[in-house]
PDB file of N, CA, C and O in Angstrom:
ATOM      1  N   SER A   1     -22.025  52.704  33.140  1.00 88.00           N
ATOM      2  CA  SER A   1     -21.520  51.462  32.587  1.00 88.00           C
ATOM      3  C   SER A   1     -20.227  51.739  31.818  1.00 88.00           C
ATOM      4  O   SER A   1     -20.041  52.807  31.262  1.00 88.00           O
ATOM      5  N   TYR A   2     -19.371  50.785  31.838  1.00 95.00           N
ATOM      6  CA  TYR A   2     -18.064  50.911  31.205  1.00 95.00           C
ATOM      7  C   TYR A   2     -17.962  49.967  30.016  1.00 95.00           C
ATOM      8  O   TYR A   2     -18.491  48.870  30.035  1.00 95.00           O
ATOM      9  N   ARG A   3     -17.278  50.413  28.994  1.00 97.00           N
ATOM     10  CA  ARG A   3     -17.078  49.566  27.819  1.00 97.00           C
ATOM     11  C   ARG A   3     -15.946  48.578  28.041  1.00 97.00           C
ATOM     12  O   ARG A   3     -15.993  47.455  27.564  1.00 97.00           O
ATOM     13  N   LEU A   4     -14.924  49.000  28.776  1.00 97.00           N
ATOM     14  CA  LEU A   4     -13.757  48.152  29.016  1.00 97.00           C
ATOM     15  C   LEU A   4     -13.502  48.001  30.508  1.00 97.00           C
ATOM     16  O   LEU A   4     -13.784  48.904  31.308  1.00 97.00           O
ATOM     17  N   ARG A   5     -12.935  46.880  30.884  1.00 97.00           N
ATOM     18  CA  ARG A   5     -12.583  46.659  32.285  1.00 97.00           C
ATOM     19  C   ARG A   5     -11.583  47.714  32.762  1.00 97.00           C
ATOM     20  O   ARG A   5     -11.654  48.192  33.888  1.00 97.00           O
ATOM     21  N   SER A   6     -10.664  48.104  31.890  1.00 97.00           N
ATOM     22  CA  SER A   6      -9.651  49.093  32.263  1.00 97.00           C
ATOM     23  C   SER A   6     -10.290  50.444  32.605  1.00 97.00           C
ATOM     24  O   SER A   6      -9.791  51.161  33.476  1.00 97.00           O
ATOM     25  N   GLU A   7     -11.391  50.792  31.948  1.00 97.00           N
ATOM     26  CA  GLU A   7     -12.111  52.033  32.278  1.00 97.00           C
ATOM     27  C   GLU A   7     -12.685  51.956  33.685  1.00 97.00           C
ATOM     28  O   GLU A   7     -12.621  52.926  34.448  1.00 97.00           O
ATOM     29  N   ALA A   8     -13.246  50.813  34.041  1.00 97.00           N
ATOM     30  CA  ALA A   8     -13.800  50.624  35.385  1.00 97.00           C
ATOM     31  C   ALA A   8     -12.690  50.677  36.434  1.00 97.00           C
ATOM     32  O   ALA A   8     -12.837  51.321  37.477  1.00 97.00           O
ATOM     33  N   GLU A   9     -11.578  50.023  36.164  1.00 97.00           N
ATOM     34  CA  GLU A   9     -10.459  50.025  37.110  1.00 97.00           C
ATOM     35  C   GLU A   9      -9.934  51.438  37.331  1.00 97.00           C
ATOM     36  O   GLU A   9      -9.646  51.836  38.463  1.00 97.00           O
ATOM     37  N   LEU A  10      -9.802  52.211  36.263  1.00 97.00           N
ATOM     38  CA  LEU A  10      -9.326  53.583  36.381  1.00 97.00           C
ATOM     39  C   LEU A  10     -10.308  54.431  37.183  1.00 97.00           C
ATOM     40  O   LEU A  10      -9.905  55.227  38.032  1.00 97.00           O
ATOM     41  N   SER A  11     -11.585  54.252  36.939  1.00 96.00           N
ATOM     42  CA  SER A  11     -12.605  55.005  37.659  1.00 96.00           C
ATOM     43  C   SER A  11     -12.557  54.707  39.160  1.00 96.00           C
ATOM     44  O   SER A  11     -12.624  55.618  39.992  1.00 96.00           O
ATOM     45  N   ILE A  12     -12.407  53.442  39.509  1.00 96.00           N
ATOM     46  CA  ILE A  12     -12.324  53.045  40.918  1.00 96.00           C
ATOM     47  C   ILE A  12     -11.065  53.606  41.547  1.00 96.00           C
ATOM     48  O   ILE A  12     -11.096  54.148  42.660  1.00 96.00           O
ATOM     49  N   PHE A  13      -9.942  53.517  40.862  1.00 95.00           N
ATOM     50  CA  PHE A  13      -8.689  54.061  41.375  1.00 95.00           C
ATOM     51  C   PHE A  13      -8.807  55.560  41.629  1.00 95.00           C
ATOM     52  O   PHE A  13      -8.392  56.051  42.683  1.00 95.00           O
ATOM     53  N   GLN A  14      -9.392  56.286  40.688  1.00 94.00           N
ATOM     54  CA  GLN A  14      -9.548  57.727  40.850  1.00 94.00           C
ATOM     55  C   GLN A  14     -10.445  58.055  42.035  1.00 94.00           C
ATOM     56  O   GLN A  14     -10.168  58.989  42.787  1.00 94.00           O
ATOM     57  N   TRP A  15     -11.504  57.290  42.223  1.00 93.00           N
ATOM     58  CA  TRP A  15     -12.405  57.530  43.358  1.00 93.00           C
ATOM     59  C   TRP A  15     -11.664  57.318  44.674  1.00 93.00           C
ATOM     60  O   TRP A  15     -11.763  58.134  45.593  1.00 93.00           O
ATOM     61  N   ILE A  16     -10.897  56.245  44.764  1.00 90.00           N
ATOM     62  CA  ILE A  16     -10.149  55.967  45.995  1.00 90.00           C
ATOM     63  C   ILE A  16      -9.164  57.091  46.277  1.00 90.00           C
ATOM     64  O   ILE A  16      -9.071  57.589  47.401  1.00 90.00           O
ATOM     65  N   GLU A  17      -8.422  57.510  45.275  1.00 87.00           N
ATOM     66  CA  GLU A  17      -7.396  58.530  45.470  1.00 87.00           C
ATOM     67  C   GLU A  17      -7.967  59.917  45.729  1.00 87.00           C
ATOM     68  O   GLU A  17      -7.378  60.700  46.465  1.00 87.00           O
ATOM     69  N   THR A  18      -9.097  60.254  45.136  1.00 88.00           N
ATOM     70  CA  THR A  18      -9.625  61.611  45.283  1.00 88.00           C
ATOM     71  C   THR A  18     -10.619  61.762  46.414  1.00 88.00           C
ATOM     72  O   THR A  18     -10.736  62.841  46.972  1.00 88.00           O
ATOM     73  N   TRP A  19     -11.332  60.717  46.780  1.00 87.00           N
ATOM     74  CA  TRP A  19     -12.306  60.869  47.859  1.00 87.00           C
ATOM     75  C   TRP A  19     -11.933  60.037  49.071  1.00 87.00           C
ATOM     76  O   TRP A  19     -11.739  60.556  50.156  1.00 87.00           O
ATOM     77  N   TYR A  20     -11.824  58.761  48.899  1.00 84.00           N
ATOM     78  CA  TYR A  20     -11.655  57.837  50.027  1.00 84.00           C
ATOM     79  C   TYR A  20     -10.415  58.160  50.856  1.00 84.00           C
ATOM     80  O   TYR A  20     -10.494  58.303  52.064  1.00 84.00           O
ATOM     81  N   ASN A  21      -9.272  58.276  50.234  1.00 80.00           N
ATOM     82  CA  ASN A  21      -8.023  58.515  50.967  1.00 80.00           C
ATOM     83  C   ASN A  21      -7.937  59.929  51.542  1.00 80.00           C
ATOM     84  O   ASN A  21      -7.213  60.159  52.503  1.00 80.00           O
ATOM     85  N   ASN A  22      -8.643  60.871  50.961  1.00 83.00           N
ATOM     86  CA  ASN A  22      -8.539  62.259  51.414  1.00 83.00           C
ATOM     87  C   ASN A  22      -9.630  62.687  52.382  1.00 83.00           C
ATOM     88  O   ASN A  22      -9.450  63.661  53.108  1.00 83.00           O
ATOM     89  N   LYS A  23     -10.754  62.004  52.419  1.00 87.00           N
ATOM     90  CA  LYS A  23     -11.878  62.482  53.225  1.00 87.00           C
ATOM     91  C   LYS A  23     -12.365  61.518  54.288  1.00 87.00           C
ATOM     92  O   LYS A  23     -12.798  61.952  55.336  1.00 87.00           O
ATOM     93  N   ARG A  24     -12.322  60.223  54.029  1.00 89.00           N
ATOM     94  CA  ARG A  24     -12.868  59.269  54.976  1.00 89.00           C
ATOM     95  C   ARG A  24     -11.925  59.094  56.150  1.00 89.00           C
ATOM     96  O   ARG A  24     -10.758  58.825  56.005  1.00 89.00           O
ATOM     97  N   ARG A  25     -12.476  59.274  57.338  1.00 91.00           N
ATOM     98  CA  ARG A  25     -11.685  59.128  58.564  1.00 91.00           C
ATOM     99  C   ARG A  25     -11.786  57.699  59.067  1.00 91.00           C
ATOM    100  O   ARG A  25     -12.806  57.052  58.934  1.00 91.00           O
ATOM    101  N   HIS A  26     -10.701  57.221  59.675  1.00 90.00           N
ATOM    102  CA  HIS A  26     -10.629  55.850  60.170  1.00 90.00           C
ATOM    103  C   HIS A  26     -10.375  55.869  61.665  1.00 90.00           C
ATOM    104  O   HIS A  26      -9.385  56.454  62.119  1.00 90.00           O
ATOM    105  N   SER A  27     -11.250  55.242  62.433  1.00 93.00           N
ATOM    106  CA  SER A  27     -11.075  55.218  63.884  1.00 93.00           C
ATOM    107  C   SER A  27      -9.770  54.516  64.261  1.00 93.00           C
ATOM    108  O   SER A  27      -9.112  54.896  65.232  1.00 93.00           O
ATOM    109  N   PHE A  28      -9.369  53.509  63.501  1.00 93.00           N
ATOM    110  CA  PHE A  28      -8.129  52.793  63.774  1.00 93.00           C
ATOM    111  C   PHE A  28      -6.907  53.706  63.654  1.00 93.00           C
ATOM    112  O   PHE A  28      -5.896  53.487  64.315  1.00 93.00           O
ATOM    113  N   LEU A  29      -7.006  54.734  62.829  1.00 92.00           N
ATOM    114  CA  LEU A  29      -5.886  55.663  62.625  1.00 92.00           C
ATOM    115  C   LEU A  29      -6.023  56.909  63.487  1.00 92.00           C
ATOM    116  O   LEU A  29      -5.421  57.935  63.187  1.00 92.00           O
ATOM    117  N   GLY A  30      -6.811  56.835  64.560  1.00 94.00           N
ATOM    118  CA  GLY A  30      -6.995  57.994  65.424  1.00 94.00           C
ATOM    119  C   GLY A  30      -7.906  59.036  64.798  1.00 94.00           C
ATOM    120  O   GLY A  30      -7.716  60.224  65.007  1.00 94.00           O
ATOM    121  N   ASN A  31      -8.898  58.575  64.060  1.00 95.00           N
ATOM    122  CA  ASN A  31      -9.855  59.454  63.363  1.00 95.00           C
ATOM    123  C   ASN A  31      -9.169  60.407  62.393  1.00 95.00           C
ATOM    124  O   ASN A  31      -9.594  61.546  62.224  1.00 95.00           O
ATOM    125  N   LYS A  32      -8.135  59.913  61.762  1.00 94.00           N
ATOM    126  CA  LYS A  32      -7.443  60.672  60.724  1.00 94.00           C
ATOM    127  C   LYS A  32      -7.743  60.033  59.378  1.00 94.00           C
ATOM    128  O   LYS A  32      -8.087  58.862  59.298  1.00 94.00           O
ATOM    129  N   THR A  33      -7.592  60.829  58.329  1.00 91.00           N
ATOM    130  CA  THR A  33      -7.698  60.261  56.993  1.00 91.00           C
ATOM    131  C   THR A  33      -6.397  59.506  56.703  1.00 91.00           C
ATOM    132  O   THR A  33      -5.393  59.668  57.405  1.00 91.00           O
ATOM    133  N   ILE A  34      -6.417  58.692  55.679  1.00 88.00           N
ATOM    134  CA  ILE A  34      -5.207  57.956  55.305  1.00 88.00           C
ATOM    135  C   ILE A  34      -4.090  58.930  54.958  1.00 88.00           C
ATOM    136  O   ILE A  34      -2.939  58.746  55.357  1.00 88.00           O
ATOM    137  N   LYS A  35      -4.413  59.993  54.244  1.00 87.00           N
ATOM    138  CA  LYS A  35      -3.400  60.980  53.867  1.00 87.00           C
ATOM    139  C   LYS A  35      -2.820  61.669  55.100  1.00 87.00           C
ATOM    140  O   LYS A  35      -1.610  61.878  55.184  1.00 87.00           O
ATOM    141  N   GLU A  36      -3.678  62.033  56.077  1.00 92.00           N
ATOM    142  CA  GLU A  36      -3.182  62.671  57.300  1.00 92.00           C
ATOM    143  C   GLU A  36      -2.260  61.728  58.072  1.00 92.00           C
ATOM    144  O   GLU A  36      -1.209  62.135  58.568  1.00 92.00           O
ATOM    145  N   PHE A  37      -2.661  60.466  58.176  1.00 93.00           N
ATOM    146  CA  PHE A  37      -1.854  59.482  58.876  1.00 93.00           C
ATOM    147  C   PHE A  37      -0.499  59.296  58.195  1.00 93.00           C
ATOM    148  O   PHE A  37       0.543  59.267  58.859  1.00 93.00           O
ATOM    149  N   GLU A  38      -0.500  59.176  56.870  1.00 92.00           N
ATOM    150  CA  GLU A  38       0.760  59.023  56.137  1.00 92.00           C
ATOM    151  C   GLU A  38       1.664  60.231  56.339  1.00 92.00           C
ATOM    152  O   GLU A  38       2.875  60.088  56.497  1.00 92.00           O
ATOM    153  N   LEU A  39       1.089  61.420  56.332  1.00 93.00           N
ATOM    154  CA  LEU A  39       1.882  62.628  56.538  1.00 93.00           C
ATOM    155  C   LEU A  39       2.489  62.647  57.941  1.00 93.00           C
ATOM    156  O   LEU A  39       3.657  62.990  58.111  1.00 93.00           O
ATOM    157  N   ASP A  40       1.715  62.261  58.945  1.00 95.00           N
ATOM    158  CA  ASP A  40       2.243  62.190  60.306  1.00 95.00           C
ATOM    159  C   ASP A  40       3.395  61.199  60.396  1.00 95.00           C
ATOM    160  O   ASP A  40       4.409  61.469  61.041  1.00 95.00           O
ATOM    161  N   MET A  41       3.260  60.037  59.766  1.00 95.00           N
ATOM    162  CA  MET A  41       4.322  59.016  59.803  1.00 95.00           C
ATOM    163  C   MET A  41       5.576  59.539  59.093  1.00 95.00           C
ATOM    164  O   MET A  41       6.692  59.329  59.544  1.00 95.00           O
ATOM    165  N   TYR A  42       5.382  60.227  57.984  1.00 95.00           N
ATOM    166  CA  TYR A  42       6.506  60.804  57.254  1.00 95.00           C
ATOM    167  C   TYR A  42       7.234  61.827  58.115  1.00 95.00           C
ATOM    168  O   TYR A  42       8.461  61.830  58.192  1.00 95.00           O
ATOM    169  N   ASN A  43       6.483  62.682  58.786  1.00 95.00           N
ATOM    170  CA  ASN A  43       7.082  63.699  59.645  1.00 95.00           C
ATOM    171  C   ASN A  43       7.815  63.081  60.831  1.00 95.00           C
ATOM    172  O   ASN A  43       8.844  63.597  61.260  1.00 95.00           O
ATOM    173  N   LEU A  44       7.289  61.978  61.377  1.00 92.00           N
ATOM    174  CA  LEU A  44       7.986  61.285  62.467  1.00 92.00           C
ATOM    175  C   LEU A  44       9.316  60.714  61.985  1.00 92.00           C
ATOM    176  O   LEU A  44      10.311  60.764  62.716  1.00 92.00           O
ATOM    177  N   GLU A  45       9.332  60.178  60.784  1.00 91.00           N
ATOM    178  CA  GLU A  45      10.582  59.628  60.234  1.00 91.00           C
ATOM    179  C   GLU A  45      11.618  60.738  60.041  1.00 91.00           C
ATOM    180  O   GLU A  45      12.799  60.534  60.284  1.00 91.00           O
ATOM    181  N   LEU A  46      11.178  61.915  59.615  1.00 92.00           N
ATOM    182  CA  LEU A  46      12.099  63.031  59.425  1.00 92.00           C
ATOM    183  C   LEU A  46      12.663  63.515  60.754  1.00 92.00           C
ATOM    184  O   LEU A  46      13.822  63.925  60.832  1.00 92.00           O
ATOM    185  N   ALA A  47      11.851  63.469  61.788  1.00 91.00           N
ATOM    186  CA  ALA A  47      12.269  63.960  63.102  1.00 91.00           C
ATOM    187  C   ALA A  47      13.225  62.982  63.786  1.00 91.00           C
ATOM    188  O   ALA A  47      13.985  63.384  64.662  1.00 91.00           O
ATOM    189  N   ALA A  48      13.184  61.721  63.395  1.00 80.00           N
ATOM    190  CA  ALA A  48      14.002  60.692  64.071  1.00 80.00           C
ATOM    191  C   ALA A  48      15.443  60.769  63.662  1.00 80.00           C
ATOM    192  O   ALA A  48      15.909  61.323  62.766  1.00 80.00           O
TER     193      ALA A  48
END
């Protein structure tokens, strides 16, 4: 339980950034994590 709404928001943000974006794979992104997909897009932009 959280005392303040801001504590809950920070906790959710940290969970998304540390687990969800780094570990959960998305079939829509070719079974890549969000971080892997972003890195691939960044590398494509550099190569162009």
